[in-house]
Amino acid sequence: MSSTDGDSKIRLQKFLASAGVGSRRHCEELILAGRVCVDGDVVNKLGALVDPYQ
């Protein structure tokens, strides 16, 4: 099974941190403040999962 089969979702704050947005803690603060959008939708709760390959 390859890592692009759809089961490779990671937490949004981890993805943002690995993309260089800031530390994981800083990314958590951005999410909780409602300053992060995914596919046009505001994410304001921790634990959101994203597919890093999309």
PDB file of N, CA and C in Angstrom:
ATOM      1  N   MET A   1       0.848  -1.179   0.000  1.00  0.00           N
ATOM      2  CA  MET A   1       0.000   0.000   0.000  1.00  0.00           C
ATOM      3  C   MET A   1       0.894   1.242   0.000  1.00  0.00           C
ATOM      4  N   SER A   2       0.656   2.148  -0.906  1.00  0.00           N
ATOM      5  CA  SER A   2       1.489   3.348  -0.959  1.00  0.00           C
ATOM      6  C   SER A   2       0.973   4.411  -0.001  1.00  0.00           C
ATOM      7  N   SER A   3       1.802   5.420   0.235  1.00  0.00           N
ATOM      8  CA  SER A   3       1.414   6.474   1.179  1.00  0.00           C
ATOM      9  C   SER A   3       0.417   7.453   0.580  1.00  0.00           C
ATOM     10  N   THR A   4       0.049   7.281  -0.684  1.00  0.00           N
ATOM     11  CA  THR A   4      -0.918   8.184  -1.315  1.00  0.00           C
ATOM     12  C   THR A   4      -2.283   7.531  -1.475  1.00  0.00           C
ATOM     13  N   ASP A   5      -2.535   6.445  -0.765  1.00  0.00           N
ATOM     14  CA  ASP A   5      -3.799   5.724  -0.891  1.00  0.00           C
ATOM     15  C   ASP A   5      -4.946   6.341  -0.117  1.00  0.00           C
ATOM     16  N   GLY A   6      -4.743   7.476   0.548  1.00  0.00           N
ATOM     17  CA  GLY A   6      -5.823   8.118   1.274  1.00  0.00           C
ATOM     18  C   GLY A   6      -5.792   7.864   2.761  1.00  0.00           C
ATOM     19  N   ASP A   7      -4.949   6.948   3.210  1.00  0.00           N
ATOM     20  CA  ASP A   7      -4.867   6.664   4.637  1.00  0.00           C
ATOM     21  C   ASP A   7      -3.715   7.421   5.281  1.00  0.00           C
ATOM     22  N   SER A   8      -3.193   8.390   4.583  1.00  0.00           N
ATOM     23  CA  SER A   8      -2.000   9.091   5.051  1.00  0.00           C
ATOM     24  C   SER A   8      -2.316  10.487   5.582  1.00  0.00           C
ATOM     25  N   LYS A   9      -3.500  10.681   6.106  1.00  0.00           N
ATOM     26  CA  LYS A   9      -3.868  12.004   6.605  1.00  0.00           C
ATOM     27  C   LYS A   9      -3.106  12.318   7.884  1.00  0.00           C
ATOM     28  N   ILE A  10      -2.755  13.602   8.033  1.00  0.00           N
ATOM     29  CA  ILE A  10      -2.045  14.052   9.229  1.00  0.00           C
ATOM     30  C   ILE A  10      -2.781  15.245   9.818  1.00  0.00           C
ATOM     31  N   ARG A  11      -2.486  15.544  11.071  1.00  0.00           N
ATOM     32  CA  ARG A  11      -3.121  16.684  11.732  1.00  0.00           C
ATOM     33  C   ARG A  11      -2.712  17.978  11.024  1.00  0.00           C
ATOM     34  N   LEU A  12      -3.672  18.875  10.909  1.00  0.00           N
ATOM     35  CA  LEU A  12      -3.456  20.131  10.207  1.00  0.00           C
ATOM     36  C   LEU A  12      -2.296  20.913  10.798  1.00  0.00           C
ATOM     37  N   GLN A  13      -2.202  20.996  12.134  1.00  0.00           N
ATOM     38  CA  GLN A  13      -1.129  21.778  12.733  1.00  0.00           C
ATOM     39  C   GLN A  13       0.247  21.186  12.426  1.00  0.00           C
ATOM     40  N   LYS A  14       0.335  19.878  12.315  1.00  0.00           N
ATOM     41  CA  LYS A  14       1.605  19.244  11.965  1.00  0.00           C
ATOM     42  C   LYS A  14       1.968  19.558  10.518  1.00  0.00           C
ATOM     43  N   PHE A  15       0.962  19.536   9.639  1.00  0.00           N
ATOM     44  CA  PHE A  15       1.200  19.868   8.239  1.00  0.00           C
ATOM     45  C   PHE A  15       1.666  21.314   8.085  1.00  0.00           C
ATOM     46  N   LEU A  16       0.984  22.236   8.765  1.00  0.00           N
ATOM     47  CA  LEU A  16       1.363  23.647   8.678  1.00  0.00           C
ATOM     48  C   LEU A  16       2.774  23.869   9.210  1.00  0.00           C
ATOM     49  N   ALA A  17       3.109  23.214  10.306  1.00  0.00           N
ATOM     50  CA  ALA A  17       4.446  23.360  10.879  1.00  0.00           C
ATOM     51  C   ALA A  17       5.507  22.820   9.922  1.00  0.00           C
ATOM     52  N   SER A  18       5.233  21.693   9.288  1.00  0.00           N
ATOM     53  CA  SER A  18       6.212  21.126   8.358  1.00  0.00           C
ATOM     54  C   SER A  18       6.343  21.971   7.096  1.00  0.00           C
ATOM     55  N   ALA A  19       5.309  22.765   6.789  1.00  0.00           N
ATOM     56  CA  ALA A  19       5.357  23.663   5.635  1.00  0.00           C
ATOM     57  C   ALA A  19       6.067  24.972   5.964  1.00  0.00           C
ATOM     58  N   GLY A  20       6.459  25.150   7.229  1.00  0.00           N
ATOM     59  CA  GLY A  20       7.216  26.330   7.610  1.00  0.00           C
ATOM     60  C   GLY A  20       6.385  27.500   8.089  1.00  0.00           C
ATOM     61  N   VAL A  21       5.110  27.279   8.357  1.00  0.00           N
ATOM     62  CA  VAL A  21       4.246  28.369   8.828  1.00  0.00           C
ATOM     63  C   VAL A  21       4.675  28.835  10.213  1.00  0.00           C
ATOM     64  N   GLY A  22       5.083  27.904  11.045  1.00  0.00           N
ATOM     65  CA  GLY A  22       5.521  28.221  12.406  1.00  0.00           C
ATOM     66  C   GLY A  22       5.660  26.940  13.191  1.00  0.00           C
ATOM     67  N   SER A  23       5.848  27.072  14.480  1.00  0.00           N
ATOM     68  CA  SER A  23       5.917  25.883  15.330  1.00  0.00           C
ATOM     69  C   SER A  23       4.540  25.229  15.389  1.00  0.00           C
ATOM     70  N   ARG A  24       4.499  23.981  15.837  1.00  0.00           N
ATOM     71  CA  ARG A  24       3.189  23.327  15.954  1.00  0.00           C
ATOM     72  C   ARG A  24       2.293  24.082  16.916  1.00  0.00           C
ATOM     73  N   ARG A  25       2.860  24.564  18.000  1.00  0.00           N
ATOM     74  CA  ARG A  25       2.060  25.318  18.979  1.00  0.00           C
ATOM     75  C   ARG A  25       1.516  26.604  18.353  1.00  0.00           C
ATOM     76  N   HIS A  26       2.345  27.308  17.586  1.00  0.00           N
ATOM     77  CA  HIS A  26       1.890  28.533  16.924  1.00  0.00           C
ATOM     78  C   HIS A  26       0.778  28.209  15.919  1.00  0.00           C
ATOM     79  N   CYS A  27       0.934  27.118  15.198  1.00  0.00           N
ATOM     80  CA  CYS A  27      -0.092  26.711  14.237  1.00  0.00           C
ATOM     81  C   CYS A  27      -1.391  26.355  14.946  1.00  0.00           C
ATOM     82  N   GLU A  28      -1.296  25.734  16.128  1.00  0.00           N
ATOM     83  CA  GLU A  28      -2.497  25.449  16.918  1.00  0.00           C
ATOM     84  C   GLU A  28      -3.203  26.740  17.306  1.00  0.00           C
ATOM     85  N   GLU A  29      -2.424  27.757  17.678  1.00  0.00           N
ATOM     86  CA  GLU A  29      -3.019  29.049  18.044  1.00  0.00           C
ATOM     87  C   GLU A  29      -3.712  29.688  16.848  1.00  0.00           C
ATOM     88  N   LEU A  30      -3.103  29.588  15.659  1.00  0.00           N
ATOM     89  CA  LEU A  30      -3.726  30.130  14.451  1.00  0.00           C
ATOM     90  C   LEU A  30      -5.048  29.422  14.155  1.00  0.00           C
ATOM     91  N   ILE A  31      -5.059  28.108  14.313  1.00  0.00           N
ATOM     92  CA  ILE A  31      -6.277  27.333  14.064  1.00  0.00           C
ATOM     93  C   ILE A  31      -7.368  27.736  15.049  1.00  0.00           C
ATOM     94  N   LEU A  32      -7.030  27.788  16.332  1.00  0.00           N
ATOM     95  CA  LEU A  32      -8.022  28.141  17.354  1.00  0.00           C
ATOM     96  C   LEU A  32      -8.560  29.557  17.171  1.00  0.00           C
ATOM     97  N   ALA A  33      -7.754  30.444  16.588  1.00  0.00           N
ATOM     98  CA  ALA A  33      -8.181  31.815  16.346  1.00  0.00           C
ATOM     99  C   ALA A  33      -9.021  31.936  15.073  1.00  0.00           C
ATOM    100  N   GLY A  34      -9.190  30.837  14.335  1.00  0.00           N
ATOM    101  CA  GLY A  34      -9.981  30.879  13.110  1.00  0.00           C
ATOM    102  C   GLY A  34      -9.260  31.524  11.950  1.00  0.00           C
ATOM    103  N   ARG A  35      -7.939  31.470  11.950  1.00  0.00           N
ATOM    104  CA  ARG A  35      -7.150  32.121  10.911  1.00  0.00           C
ATOM    105  C   ARG A  35      -6.662  31.155   9.844  1.00  0.00           C
ATOM    106  N   VAL A  36      -7.193  29.928   9.844  1.00  0.00           N
ATOM    107  CA  VAL A  36      -6.766  28.916   8.880  1.00  0.00           C
ATOM    108  C   VAL A  36      -7.983  28.421   8.110  1.00  0.00           C
ATOM    109  N   CYS A  37      -7.856  28.370   6.786  1.00  0.00           N
ATOM    110  CA  CYS A  37      -8.914  27.840   5.925  1.00  0.00           C
ATOM    111  C   CYS A  37      -8.386  26.625   5.172  1.00  0.00           C
ATOM    112  N   VAL A  38      -9.247  25.635   5.009  1.00  0.00           N
ATOM    113  CA  VAL A  38      -8.937  24.462   4.199  1.00  0.00           C
ATOM    114  C   VAL A  38     -10.073  24.295   3.210  1.00  0.00           C
ATOM    115  N   ASP A  39      -9.750  24.312   1.942  1.00  0.00           N
ATOM    116  CA  ASP A  39     -10.755  24.205   0.875  1.00  0.00           C
ATOM    117  C   ASP A  39     -11.852  25.253   1.031  1.00  0.00           C
ATOM    118  N   GLY A  40     -11.491  26.453   1.473  1.00  0.00           N
ATOM    119  CA  GLY A  40     -12.440  27.544   1.613  1.00  0.00           C
ATOM    120  C   GLY A  40     -13.225  27.552   2.903  1.00  0.00           C
ATOM    121  N   ASP A  41     -13.023  26.568   3.744  1.00  0.00           N
ATOM    122  CA  ASP A  41     -13.738  26.487   5.022  1.00  0.00           C
ATOM    123  C   ASP A  41     -12.796  26.830   6.170  1.00  0.00           C
ATOM    124  N   VAL A  42     -13.264  27.679   7.078  1.00  0.00           N
ATOM    125  CA  VAL A  42     -12.464  28.043   8.245  1.00  0.00           C
ATOM    126  C   VAL A  42     -12.389  26.848   9.184  1.00  0.00           C
ATOM    127  N   VAL A  43     -11.173  26.547   9.634  1.00  0.00           N
ATOM    128  CA  VAL A  43     -10.957  25.478  10.613  1.00  0.00           C
ATOM    129  C   VAL A  43     -10.611  26.151  11.924  1.00  0.00           C
ATOM    130  N   ASN A  44     -11.395  25.879  12.978  1.00  0.00           N
ATOM    131  CA  ASN A  44     -11.114  26.504  14.270  1.00  0.00           C
ATOM    132  C   ASN A  44     -11.118  25.493  15.409  1.00  0.00           C
ATOM    133  N   LYS A  45     -10.986  24.222  15.067  1.00  0.00           N
ATOM    134  CA  LYS A  45     -10.895  23.166  16.074  1.00  0.00           C
ATOM    135  C   LYS A  45      -9.666  22.319  15.785  1.00  0.00           C
ATOM    136  N   LEU A  46      -8.953  21.974  16.839  1.00  0.00           N
ATOM    137  CA  LEU A  46      -7.778  21.127  16.684  1.00  0.00           C
ATOM    138  C   LEU A  46      -8.211  19.706  16.349  1.00  0.00           C
ATOM    139  N   GLY A  47      -7.358  19.001  15.662  1.00  0.00           N
ATOM    140  CA  GLY A  47      -7.658  17.614  15.319  1.00  0.00           C
ATOM    141  C   GLY A  47      -8.106  17.425  13.887  1.00  0.00           C
ATOM    142  N   ALA A  48      -8.241  18.509  13.133  1.00  0.00           N
ATOM    143  CA  ALA A  48      -8.624  18.381  11.731  1.00  0.00           C
ATOM    144  C   ALA A  48      -7.514  17.641  10.989  1.00  0.00           C
ATOM    145  N   LEU A  49      -7.910  16.748  10.104  1.00  0.00           N
ATOM    146  CA  LEU A  49      -6.951  15.966   9.337  1.00  0.00           C
ATOM    147  C   LEU A  49      -6.924  16.445   7.895  1.00  0.00           C
ATOM    148  N   VAL A  50      -5.736  16.436   7.313  1.00  0.00           N
ATOM    149  CA  VAL A  50      -5.573  16.829   5.914  1.00  0.00           C
ATOM    150  C   VAL A  50      -4.710  15.792   5.210  1.00  0.00           C
ATOM    151  N   ASP A  51      -4.907  15.696   3.913  1.00  0.00           N
ATOM    152  CA  ASP A  51      -4.081  14.819   3.090  1.00  0.00           C
ATOM    153  C   ASP A  51      -2.958  15.670   2.512  1.00  0.00           C
ATOM    154  N   PRO A  52      -1.729  15.446   2.920  1.00  0.00           N
ATOM    155  CA  PRO A  52      -0.628  16.287   2.448  1.00  0.00           C
ATOM    156  C   PRO A  52      -0.321  16.117   0.966  1.00  0.00           C
ATOM    157  N   TYR A  53      -0.914  15.126   0.320  1.00  0.00           N
ATOM    158  CA  TYR A  53      -0.641  14.878  -1.092  1.00  0.00           C
ATOM    159  C   TYR A  53      -1.676  15.504  -2.010  1.00  0.00           C
ATOM    160  N   GLN A  54      -2.612  16.274  -1.447  1.00  0.00           N
ATOM    161  CA  GLN A  54      -3.614  16.937  -2.286  1.00  0.00           C
ATOM    162  C   GLN A  54      -3.421  18.411  -2.276  1.00  0.00           C
TER     163      GLN A  54
END
